[in-house]
Amino acid sequence: MPLTPTERDRLLLFTAAELARARRARGLRLNVPEATALIADAVCEAARDGHRLAVALERGRSVLTPDDLLPGVADVVTEIHVEAVFDDGSRLAVVSDPFGGGSLGGLAPGAVLPGPAVSGATPPGPAGGVSGPDLVVTVRNTAQVPISVTSHFHFFEANPRLGFDRAAAYGMRLAAPAGSSTRFDPGCTVEVGLVPIGGARTVIGFAGLVDGFLDAPGAKEAALDRAAARGYLGAPAPHDPSGAPR
């Protein structure tokens, strides 16, 4: 059966949502991909039923509460974007506050979707909604395209083609107001300020280099080894327990 790319994407989303429904029915709490798929699928189905955008968004918000989720998920996922096909054509549906909101606010350990880009890399002071940086790192974009990093992204796990001291950036995020982002242009080198991730210091998702408690014994060393193995610039060569490079 020939399918368009859009149709294949819709079937993939439905499959992920079905998995989430099955796990939820067994009493399991959902992770980021499962919760996102379930809500996005509800929006798409509401559109398919002939409802307008506003109704579809409300359907999405009514699917899950924070009690249905693993710890930290409600703080990581602040918006869900999905392209749905309505009677009058395709539209990008943005489900804000999808679970009724997380509890950590600006101290959330997860990512937020990009807001207006912060031009340059001058860390904002207290007037910008955050304190001064605890650390300043030099970052070079070796890619051929611009790369943007959002305020609450675990900077250690930022794009592999960004070259900077990964070990120093472990457990840190940009010293920038929530919802903002910093853009790194191709070939440019800039300095950015970082502050420690707050809250429960649990990192879920992102690039999958941590997926757990940042300060767990051995977590940083294991994350650095994963980063080096996957070609992240700035990650030191893997070390054995004695401290000698492998």
XYZ file of N, CA and C in Angstrom:
738
model
N 0.852 -1.193 0.000
C 0.000 0.000 0.000
C 0.885 1.238 0.000
N 0.854 2.029 -1.075
C 1.699 3.229 -1.112
C 1.179 4.289 -0.134
N 2.087 4.893 0.613
C 1.730 5.919 1.590
C 2.612 7.135 1.374
N 2.043 8.298 1.596
C 2.832 9.534 1.550
C 3.639 9.650 2.839
N 4.685 10.487 2.844
C 5.437 10.694 4.098
C 4.560 11.153 5.249
N 3.570 11.999 4.972
C 2.666 12.456 6.033
C 1.858 11.301 6.596
N 1.397 10.422 5.713
C 0.627 9.261 6.180
C 1.486 8.306 6.994
N 2.733 8.138 6.588
C 3.627 7.273 7.362
C 3.890 7.861 8.743
N 4.072 9.183 8.791
C 4.293 9.825 10.084
C 3.079 9.658 10.992
N 1.886 9.768 10.392
C 0.665 9.626 11.197
C 0.538 8.211 11.759
N 0.872 7.212 10.956
C 0.815 5.834 11.432
C 1.853 5.582 12.530
N 3.021 6.181 12.392
C 4.042 6.034 13.435
C 3.570 6.659 14.739
N 2.958 7.844 14.636
C 2.430 8.499 15.833
C 1.344 7.652 16.472
N 0.448 7.094 15.654
C -0.623 6.250 16.184
C -0.051 5.022 16.891
N 0.978 4.411 16.311
C 1.591 3.237 16.922
C 2.194 3.578 18.277
N 2.880 4.712 18.346
C 3.458 5.142 19.621
C 2.365 5.428 20.649
N 1.267 6.030 20.195
C 0.154 6.319 21.106
C -0.499 5.032 21.596
N -0.622 4.030 20.717
C -1.187 2.748 21.127
C -0.320 2.083 22.191
N 0.991 2.166 22.026
C 1.885 1.627 23.034
C 1.697 2.349 24.363
N 1.570 3.675 24.296
C 1.351 4.448 25.519
C 0.032 4.067 26.179
N -1.021 3.881 25.369
C -2.322 3.487 25.931
C -2.236 2.129 26.621
N -1.522 1.191 25.993
C -1.400 -0.142 26.577
C -0.638 -0.091 27.897
N 0.427 0.683 27.934
C 1.211 0.775 29.167
C 0.443 1.494 30.262
N -0.292 2.514 29.880
C -1.101 3.226 30.863
C -2.180 2.312 31.424
N -2.767 1.467 30.561
C -3.803 0.529 31.006
C -3.246 -0.482 32.005
N -1.932 -0.762 31.918
C -1.312 -1.687 32.875
C -0.902 -0.978 34.164
N -1.211 0.297 34.255
C -0.902 1.042 35.469
C 0.460 1.687 35.484
N 1.153 1.707 34.327
C 2.474 2.314 34.269
C 2.365 3.823 34.070
N 3.306 4.558 34.642
C 3.381 5.999 34.412
C 4.202 6.247 33.156
N 3.850 7.265 32.399
C 4.385 7.457 31.053
C 5.644 8.322 31.040
N 6.505 8.020 30.055
C 7.693 8.835 29.859
C 7.410 9.918 28.828
N 8.438 10.678 28.435
C 8.239 11.813 27.534
C 7.679 11.393 26.172
N 8.295 10.436 25.445
C 7.741 10.071 24.128
C 6.328 9.520 24.207
N 6.053 8.723 25.242
C 4.718 8.125 25.371
C 3.658 9.191 25.625
N 3.922 10.092 26.562
C 2.954 11.141 26.872
C 2.744 12.069 25.682
N 3.840 12.419 25.002
C 3.735 13.299 23.839
C 2.919 12.656 22.734
N 3.179 11.381 22.455
C 2.454 10.681 21.390
C 0.970 10.571 21.709
N 0.647 10.287 22.961
C -0.756 10.104 23.338
C -1.549 11.394 23.148
N -0.977 12.510 23.554
C -1.676 13.787 23.423
C -1.749 14.216 21.956
N -0.649 14.060 21.211
C -0.657 14.428 19.796
C -1.671 13.592 19.022
N -1.775 12.313 19.348
C -2.746 11.447 18.682
C -4.180 11.896 18.980
N -4.443 12.304 20.216
C -5.784 12.778 20.568
C -6.158 14.018 19.765
N -5.199 14.910 19.546
C -5.457 16.113 18.743
C -5.762 15.729 17.299
N -4.961 14.832 16.738
C -5.169 14.412 15.343
C -6.517 13.729 15.161
N -6.915 12.910 16.121
C -8.196 12.217 16.013
C -9.376 13.178 16.158
N -9.224 14.180 17.006
C -10.279 15.185 17.125
C -10.445 15.933 15.806
N -9.318 16.242 15.154
C -9.394 16.899 13.842
C -10.057 15.990 12.823
N -9.718 14.700 12.871
C -10.308 13.738 11.933
C -11.807 13.593 12.152
N -12.260 13.783 13.391
C -13.694 13.699 13.707
C -14.459 14.931 13.255
N -13.743 15.934 12.739
C -14.406 17.124 12.226
C -14.454 18.295 13.179
N -13.765 18.172 14.321
C -13.774 19.280 15.278
C -12.826 20.388 14.827
N -13.076 21.581 15.313
C -12.224 22.714 15.004
C -11.000 22.706 15.912
N -10.051 23.594 15.627
C -8.767 23.612 16.323
C -8.936 23.762 17.828
N -9.779 24.684 18.272
C -9.926 24.931 19.707
C -10.396 23.684 20.449
N -11.310 22.948 19.841
C -11.815 21.718 20.466
C -10.724 20.657 20.491
N -9.978 20.556 19.400
C -8.902 19.565 19.341
C -7.856 19.825 20.421
N -7.532 21.096 20.654
C -6.565 21.425 21.692
C -7.079 21.041 23.071
N -8.344 21.288 23.323
C -8.922 20.911 24.616
C -8.943 19.398 24.787
N -9.203 18.670 23.685
C -9.132 17.199 23.750
C -7.727 16.760 24.176
N -6.721 17.410 23.587
C -5.353 17.053 23.935
C -5.042 17.312 25.399
N -5.497 18.451 25.912
C -5.205 18.798 27.308
C -5.933 17.899 28.305
N -6.996 17.247 27.866
C -7.810 16.446 28.788
C -7.325 15.004 28.916
N -6.272 14.620 28.179
C -5.862 13.219 28.135
C -5.114 12.789 29.394
N -4.160 13.600 29.862
C -3.270 13.200 30.948
C -3.184 14.271 32.023
N -2.863 13.824 33.220
C -2.546 14.717 34.329
C -1.128 14.386 34.799
N -0.520 15.234 35.621
C 0.827 14.911 36.124
C 0.906 13.573 36.842
N -0.200 13.106 37.420
C -0.197 11.820 38.119
C -0.007 10.641 37.170
N -0.241 10.866 35.864
C -0.066 9.795 34.880
C 1.374 9.667 34.397
N 2.261 10.544 34.868
C 3.583 10.673 34.275
C 4.694 10.285 35.231
N 5.827 9.877 34.641
C 7.030 9.666 35.428
C 7.523 11.002 35.999
N 8.257 10.978 37.097
C 8.754 12.232 37.684
C 9.560 13.043 36.671
N 9.280 14.334 36.635
C 10.014 15.242 35.771
C 9.425 15.449 34.399
N 8.542 14.560 33.942
C 8.019 14.668 32.580
C 7.189 15.934 32.403
N 6.359 16.262 33.385
C 5.511 17.450 33.265
C 6.332 18.727 33.194
N 7.552 18.700 33.735
C 8.412 19.882 33.679
C 9.228 19.928 32.396
N 9.445 18.780 31.779
C 10.183 18.730 30.518
C 9.298 19.153 29.352
N 8.076 18.644 29.322
C 7.182 18.880 28.184
C 6.236 20.021 28.536
N 6.543 21.212 28.066
C 5.706 22.376 28.351
C 4.758 22.707 27.209
N 5.059 22.230 26.009
C 4.184 22.388 24.852
C 4.342 21.172 23.954
N 3.281 20.837 23.231
C 3.339 19.751 22.251
C 2.861 20.298 20.920
N 3.669 20.145 19.878
C 3.338 20.613 18.535
C 3.016 19.407 17.660
N 1.920 19.466 16.945
C 1.582 18.401 16.004
C 0.802 18.998 14.838
N 1.108 18.545 13.629
C 0.371 18.995 12.456
C -0.817 18.072 12.242
N -2.008 18.621 12.331
C -3.237 17.838 12.213
C -4.017 18.284 10.983
N -4.762 17.346 10.406
C -5.549 17.622 9.201
C -7.000 17.887 9.599
N -7.408 19.148 9.484
C -8.773 19.550 9.784
C -9.587 19.593 8.488
N -10.879 19.814 8.624
C -11.737 19.863 7.445
C -11.330 20.968 6.477
N -10.754 22.029 7.014
C -10.357 23.156 6.157
C -8.861 23.158 5.855
N -8.178 22.032 6.095
C -6.769 21.921 5.749
C -5.893 21.598 6.946
N -4.601 21.435 6.688
C -3.638 21.107 7.744
C -3.278 22.354 8.552
N -3.149 22.158 9.855
C -2.742 23.249 10.731
C -1.799 22.714 11.790
N -0.890 23.573 12.223
C -0.018 23.226 13.336
C -0.770 23.501 14.628
N -1.036 22.455 15.380
C -1.716 22.587 16.667
C -0.662 22.623 17.770
N -0.735 23.620 18.624
C 0.211 23.791 19.730
C -0.555 23.612 21.034
N -0.308 22.505 21.709
C -0.984 22.219 22.974
C -0.102 22.761 24.100
N -0.460 23.912 24.619
C 0.288 24.480 25.738
C -0.276 23.938 27.044
N 0.569 23.914 28.074
C 0.162 23.407 29.389
C -0.538 22.057 29.245
N 0.098 21.062 28.608
C -0.594 19.825 28.235
C -1.025 18.946 29.400
N -0.392 19.113 30.586
C -0.744 18.256 31.721
C -1.244 19.054 32.913
N -1.538 20.321 32.721
C -1.907 21.152 33.848
C -0.713 21.819 34.496
N 0.474 21.637 33.882
C 1.670 22.342 34.341
C 2.497 21.554 35.314
N 3.804 21.719 35.256
C 4.715 21.097 36.199
C 4.852 21.944 37.448
N 5.621 21.452 38.399
C 5.704 22.120 39.693
C 6.976 22.933 39.893
N 7.945 22.804 38.983
C 9.235 23.433 39.240
C 9.405 24.779 38.576
N 8.545 25.116 37.626
C 8.626 26.405 36.967
C 9.981 26.651 36.348
N 10.577 27.812 36.659
C 11.858 28.173 36.085
C 13.005 27.282 36.525
N 12.796 26.472 37.579
C 13.842 25.559 38.019
C 13.707 24.190 37.387
N 12.817 24.040 36.417
C 12.585 22.735 35.805
C 13.863 22.189 35.200
N 14.115 20.861 35.364
C 15.344 20.288 34.831
C 15.291 19.999 33.358
N 14.148 20.176 32.715
C 14.023 19.780 31.327
C 14.107 20.929 30.361
N 13.843 20.615 29.093
C 13.913 21.612 28.036
C 12.579 22.316 27.878
N 12.620 23.532 27.366
C 11.425 24.217 26.929
C 11.588 24.502 25.449
N 10.491 24.637 24.753
C 10.559 24.901 23.326
C 11.064 26.312 23.072
N 11.717 26.541 21.955
C 12.382 27.828 21.740
C 11.432 29.005 21.749
N 11.848 30.060 22.427
C 11.183 31.339 22.326
C 12.004 32.208 21.395
N 11.908 33.527 21.526
C 12.727 34.399 20.687
C 14.207 34.136 20.928
N 14.962 34.064 19.861
C 16.384 33.786 19.994
C 17.075 34.937 20.689
N 18.055 34.597 21.537
C 18.861 35.603 22.194
C 20.053 35.884 21.295
N 20.118 37.075 20.736
C 21.189 37.415 19.811
C 22.508 37.508 20.562
N 23.538 36.875 20.026
C 24.814 36.872 20.708
C 24.788 35.929 21.885
N 25.734 36.089 22.788
C 25.829 35.132 23.890
C 26.096 35.800 25.222
N 25.741 37.082 25.367
C 25.986 37.777 26.615
C 25.017 37.281 27.662
N 25.494 36.678 28.743
C 24.584 36.142 29.744
C 23.801 37.255 30.403
N 22.464 37.118 30.530
C 21.662 38.153 31.165
C 21.920 38.222 32.660
N 21.787 39.386 33.218
C 21.932 39.566 34.651
C 20.597 39.400 35.340
N 20.497 39.808 36.615
C 19.260 39.641 37.366
C 18.064 40.273 36.697
N 18.249 41.384 35.973
C 17.104 42.017 35.324
C 16.515 41.132 34.250
N 17.290 40.172 33.734
C 16.803 39.260 32.712
C 16.075 38.069 33.264
N 15.896 38.007 34.578
C 15.134 36.917 35.154
C 16.001 35.785 35.689
N 17.322 35.872 35.558
C 18.214 34.865 36.110
C 19.406 35.576 36.729
N 20.091 34.875 37.629
C 21.292 35.433 38.224
C 22.453 35.291 37.254
N 23.601 35.853 37.636
C 24.771 35.758 36.786
C 25.234 34.318 36.643
N 26.049 34.037 35.622
C 26.476 32.658 35.364
C 27.459 32.160 36.412
N 27.419 30.848 36.668
C 28.404 30.207 37.525
C 29.634 29.791 36.722
N 29.466 29.685 35.401
C 30.537 29.201 34.539
C 30.390 29.849 33.170
N 31.493 30.216 32.553
C 31.492 30.715 31.182
C 32.313 29.750 30.333
N 31.723 29.269 29.232
C 32.437 28.361 28.340
C 32.493 28.965 26.940
N 33.534 28.624 26.219
C 33.703 29.052 24.837
C 33.157 27.964 23.919
N 32.264 28.351 23.009
C 31.567 27.398 22.148
C 31.831 27.749 20.689
N 32.200 26.748 19.899
C 32.380 26.939 18.457
C 31.421 26.015 17.709
N 30.691 26.594 16.758
C 29.787 25.807 15.914
C 30.555 25.343 14.679
N 30.837 24.050 14.612
C 31.569 23.499 13.473
C 30.640 23.012 12.369
N 29.343 23.111 12.582
C 28.385 22.682 11.562
C 28.257 23.745 10.476
N 27.583 23.383 9.388
C 27.371 24.318 8.279
C 26.017 25.009 8.363
N 25.298 24.786 9.451
C 23.985 25.408 9.659
C 23.947 26.015 11.056
N 23.083 27.007 11.284
C 22.955 27.553 12.634
C 22.409 26.502 13.596
N 22.811 26.595 14.840
C 22.335 25.697 15.898
C 21.805 26.555 17.033
N 20.591 26.284 17.483
C 20.005 27.003 18.612
C 19.855 26.061 19.796
N 20.128 26.571 20.982
C 19.981 25.799 22.214
C 19.062 26.589 23.144
N 18.046 25.935 23.667
C 17.080 26.610 24.527
C 17.578 26.721 25.961
N 16.929 27.585 26.711
C 17.426 27.993 28.020
C 17.592 26.844 29.008
N 16.663 25.894 29.012
C 16.689 24.837 30.016
C 17.145 23.497 29.452
N 17.769 23.520 28.273
C 18.342 22.290 27.723
C 19.621 21.953 28.495
N 19.824 20.681 28.771
C 21.057 20.260 29.426
C 22.213 20.524 28.459
N 22.977 21.590 28.718
C 23.936 22.061 27.729
C 24.993 21.010 27.404
N 25.324 20.176 28.348
C 26.261 19.077 28.113
C 25.842 18.222 26.918
N 24.521 18.082 26.697
C 23.998 17.223 25.639
C 23.637 17.987 24.368
N 24.051 19.253 24.272
C 23.740 20.042 23.081
C 24.413 19.425 21.850
N 24.005 19.895 20.690
C 24.406 19.345 19.390
C 25.869 18.877 19.359
N 26.127 17.658 18.854
C 27.504 17.128 18.827
C 28.496 18.003 18.074
N 28.013 18.834 17.145
C 28.912 19.655 16.344
C 29.267 20.973 17.021
N 28.762 21.189 18.226
C 29.198 22.333 19.028
C 30.411 21.892 19.843
N 31.518 22.605 19.657
C 32.727 22.269 20.383
C 32.897 23.120 21.626
N 32.937 22.479 22.806
C 33.159 23.176 24.078
C 33.535 22.125 25.117
N 33.870 22.570 26.302
C 34.278 21.675 27.375
C 33.055 20.946 27.921
N 32.829 19.736 27.430
C 31.631 18.988 27.844
C 31.659 18.648 29.335
N 32.811 18.272 29.832
C 32.890 17.896 31.239
C 32.488 19.063 32.148
N 32.959 20.267 31.814
C 32.621 21.438 32.626
C 31.137 21.762 32.547
N 30.501 21.469 31.403
C 29.097 21.828 31.193
C 28.127 20.783 31.729
N 28.626 19.695 32.292
C 27.740 18.649 32.818
C 26.874 19.211 33.941
N 25.577 18.951 33.866
C 24.648 19.410 34.891
C 24.314 20.881 34.819
N 24.640 21.531 33.692
C 24.437 22.970 33.559
C 23.444 23.271 32.439
N 22.870 24.474 32.493
C 22.023 25.010 31.438
C 22.436 26.441 31.168
N 21.908 27.026 30.102
C 22.225 28.413 29.793
C 21.725 29.357 30.884
N 22.505 30.355 31.195
C 22.072 31.407 32.119
C 21.221 32.394 31.335
N 20.007 31.978 31.050
C 19.101 32.761 30.198
C 17.678 32.591 30.701
N 16.804 33.570 30.455
C 15.417 33.469 30.904
C 14.708 32.271 30.284
N 13.799 31.670 31.034
C 13.040 30.524 30.540
C 12.319 30.876 29.241
N 12.416 29.972 28.270
C 11.752 30.167 26.993
C 12.603 30.821 25.934
N 13.777 31.352 26.323
C 14.654 31.978 25.348
C 15.603 30.930 24.764
N 16.330 31.316 23.741
C 17.312 30.413 23.147
C 18.505 31.219 22.666
N 19.636 30.547 22.562
C 20.862 31.161 22.054
C 21.227 30.498 20.739
N 21.515 31.318 19.729
C 21.841 30.830 18.394
C 23.353 30.893 18.168
N 23.877 29.793 17.641
C 25.287 29.705 17.296
C 25.387 29.606 15.774
N 25.926 30.636 15.148
C 26.035 30.653 13.694
C 27.195 29.777 13.225
N 27.110 29.276 11.984
C 28.157 28.386 11.470
C 29.539 29.038 11.524
N 30.517 28.304 12.048
C 31.889 28.780 12.087
C 32.195 29.805 13.151
N 31.196 30.224 13.914
C 31.406 31.284 14.916
C 31.823 30.701 16.264
N 32.586 31.462 17.006
C 32.993 31.102 18.360
C 32.500 32.187 19.305
N 31.736 31.787 20.314
C 31.188 32.739 21.278
C 31.335 32.183 22.688
N 31.211 33.064 23.669
C 31.203 32.652 25.065
C 29.776 32.702 25.593
N 29.403 31.682 26.356
C 28.073 31.650 26.959
C 28.199 31.379 28.447
N 27.264 31.934 29.218
C 27.223 31.682 30.650
C 26.311 30.519 30.970
N 26.706 29.701 31.929
C 25.924 28.541 32.350
C 25.668 28.596 33.848
N 24.531 28.015 34.248
C 24.191 27.869 35.661
C 23.766 26.425 35.896
N 23.877 25.931 37.127
C 23.469 24.543 37.394
C 21.973 24.340 37.176
N 21.607 23.186 36.662
C 20.202 22.787 36.581
C 19.687 22.629 38.005
N 18.496 23.178 38.267
C 17.952 23.149 39.615
C 16.951 22.037 39.826
N 16.065 22.256 40.772
C 15.018 21.285 41.055
C 15.576 19.969 41.551
N 15.005 18.888 41.064
C 15.421 17.549 41.485
C 16.696 17.095 40.801
N 17.207 17.900 39.856
C 18.412 17.578 39.083
C 18.305 16.192 38.440
N 17.143 15.967 37.857
C 16.908 14.741 37.100
C 16.723 15.126 35.643
N 17.518 14.545 34.771
C 17.500 14.864 33.349
C 16.936 13.672 32.586
N 15.848 13.912 31.847
C 15.185 12.850 31.085
C 15.057 13.299 29.646
N 15.428 12.437 28.707
C 15.280 12.769 27.297
C 16.524 13.437 26.762
N 16.373 14.579 26.124
C 17.476 15.283 25.474
C 18.171 14.334 24.501
N 19.486 14.169 24.613
C 20.213 13.291 23.698
C 20.389 11.887 24.258
N 19.838 11.629 25.425
C 19.936 10.295 26.011
C 21.282 9.978 26.630
N 22.088 11.002 26.921
C 23.404 10.742 27.501
C 23.343 10.527 29.008
N 22.263 10.965 29.648
C 22.144 10.833 31.100
C 20.901 10.018 31.456
N 19.707 10.571 31.204
C 18.439 9.915 31.509
C 18.348 9.438 32.961
N 18.518 10.351 33.879
C 18.398 10.004 35.285
C 18.922 11.116 36.166
N 19.281 10.759 37.397
C 19.739 11.725 38.393
C 21.157 12.161 38.040
N 21.346 13.462 37.864
C 22.645 13.988 37.438
C 23.764 13.659 38.411
N 23.460 13.635 39.701
C 24.493 13.491 40.715
C 24.630 12.067 41.244
N 24.025 11.101 40.533
C 24.182 9.705 40.932
C 25.646 9.286 40.786
N 26.138 8.391 41.647
C 27.532 7.948 41.535
C 27.835 7.387 40.146
N 28.883 7.893 39.523
C 29.301 7.406 38.219
C 28.511 7.939 37.048
N 27.466 8.754 37.295
C 26.609 9.226 36.202
C 27.385 10.129 35.244
N 28.194 11.027 35.782
C 28.934 11.952 34.921
C 29.957 11.200 34.075
N 30.693 10.281 34.680
C 31.703 9.530 33.939
C 31.061 8.709 32.822
N 29.916 8.071 33.131
C 29.234 7.266 32.114
C 28.722 8.142 30.977
N 28.200 9.335 31.315
C 27.691 10.247 30.293
C 28.821 10.747 29.400
N 29.980 11.037 29.991
C 31.117 11.478 29.198
C 31.593 10.376 28.255
N 31.590 9.131 28.723
C 31.980 8.019 27.856
C 31.006 7.874 26.685
N 29.697 8.024 26.965
C 28.708 7.936 25.881
C 28.923 9.063 24.877
N 29.158 10.257 25.384
C 29.357 11.401 24.496
C 30.576 11.184 23.601
N 31.667 10.701 24.184
C 32.868 10.458 23.386
C 32.626 9.378 22.344
N 31.921 8.325 22.731
C 31.664 7.227 21.804
C 30.786 7.665 20.639
N 29.936 8.661 20.862
C 29.027 9.132 19.819
C 29.579 10.331 19.055
N 30.812 10.701 19.320
C 31.449 11.750 18.533
C 31.118 13.163 18.937
N 30.719 13.402 20.176
C 30.436 14.762 20.633
C 31.744 15.526 20.793
N 31.830 16.673 20.138
C 33.026 17.486 20.254
C 33.193 17.979 21.686
N 34.433 17.982 22.167
C 34.714 18.471 23.505
C 34.620 17.428 24.581
N 34.172 16.205 24.247
C 34.103 15.134 25.237
C 35.469 14.454 25.318
N 36.024 14.287 26.511
C 37.334 13.640 26.621
C 37.254 12.175 26.243
N 38.397 11.593 25.902
C 38.445 10.167 25.566
C 37.992 9.346 26.764
N 37.317 8.207 26.506
C 36.862 7.366 27.622
C 38.022 6.946 28.515
N 37.724 6.819 29.813
C 38.730 6.414 30.784
C 38.291 5.118 31.460
N 39.288 4.335 31.857
C 38.975 3.139 32.637
C 38.945 3.517 34.113
N 38.504 2.614 34.991
C 38.366 2.964 36.415
C 39.652 3.457 37.055
N 40.817 3.070 36.534
C 42.080 3.522 37.117
C 42.439 4.948 36.721
N 41.664 5.524 35.753
C 41.914 6.884 35.307
C 42.760 6.974 34.080
N 43.225 5.852 33.555
C 44.049 5.874 32.352
C 43.175 5.884 31.105
N 43.498 6.694 30.091
C 42.711 6.715 28.840
C 42.702 5.338 28.218
N 41.532 4.970 27.644
C 41.424 3.689 26.967
C 41.779 3.849 25.502
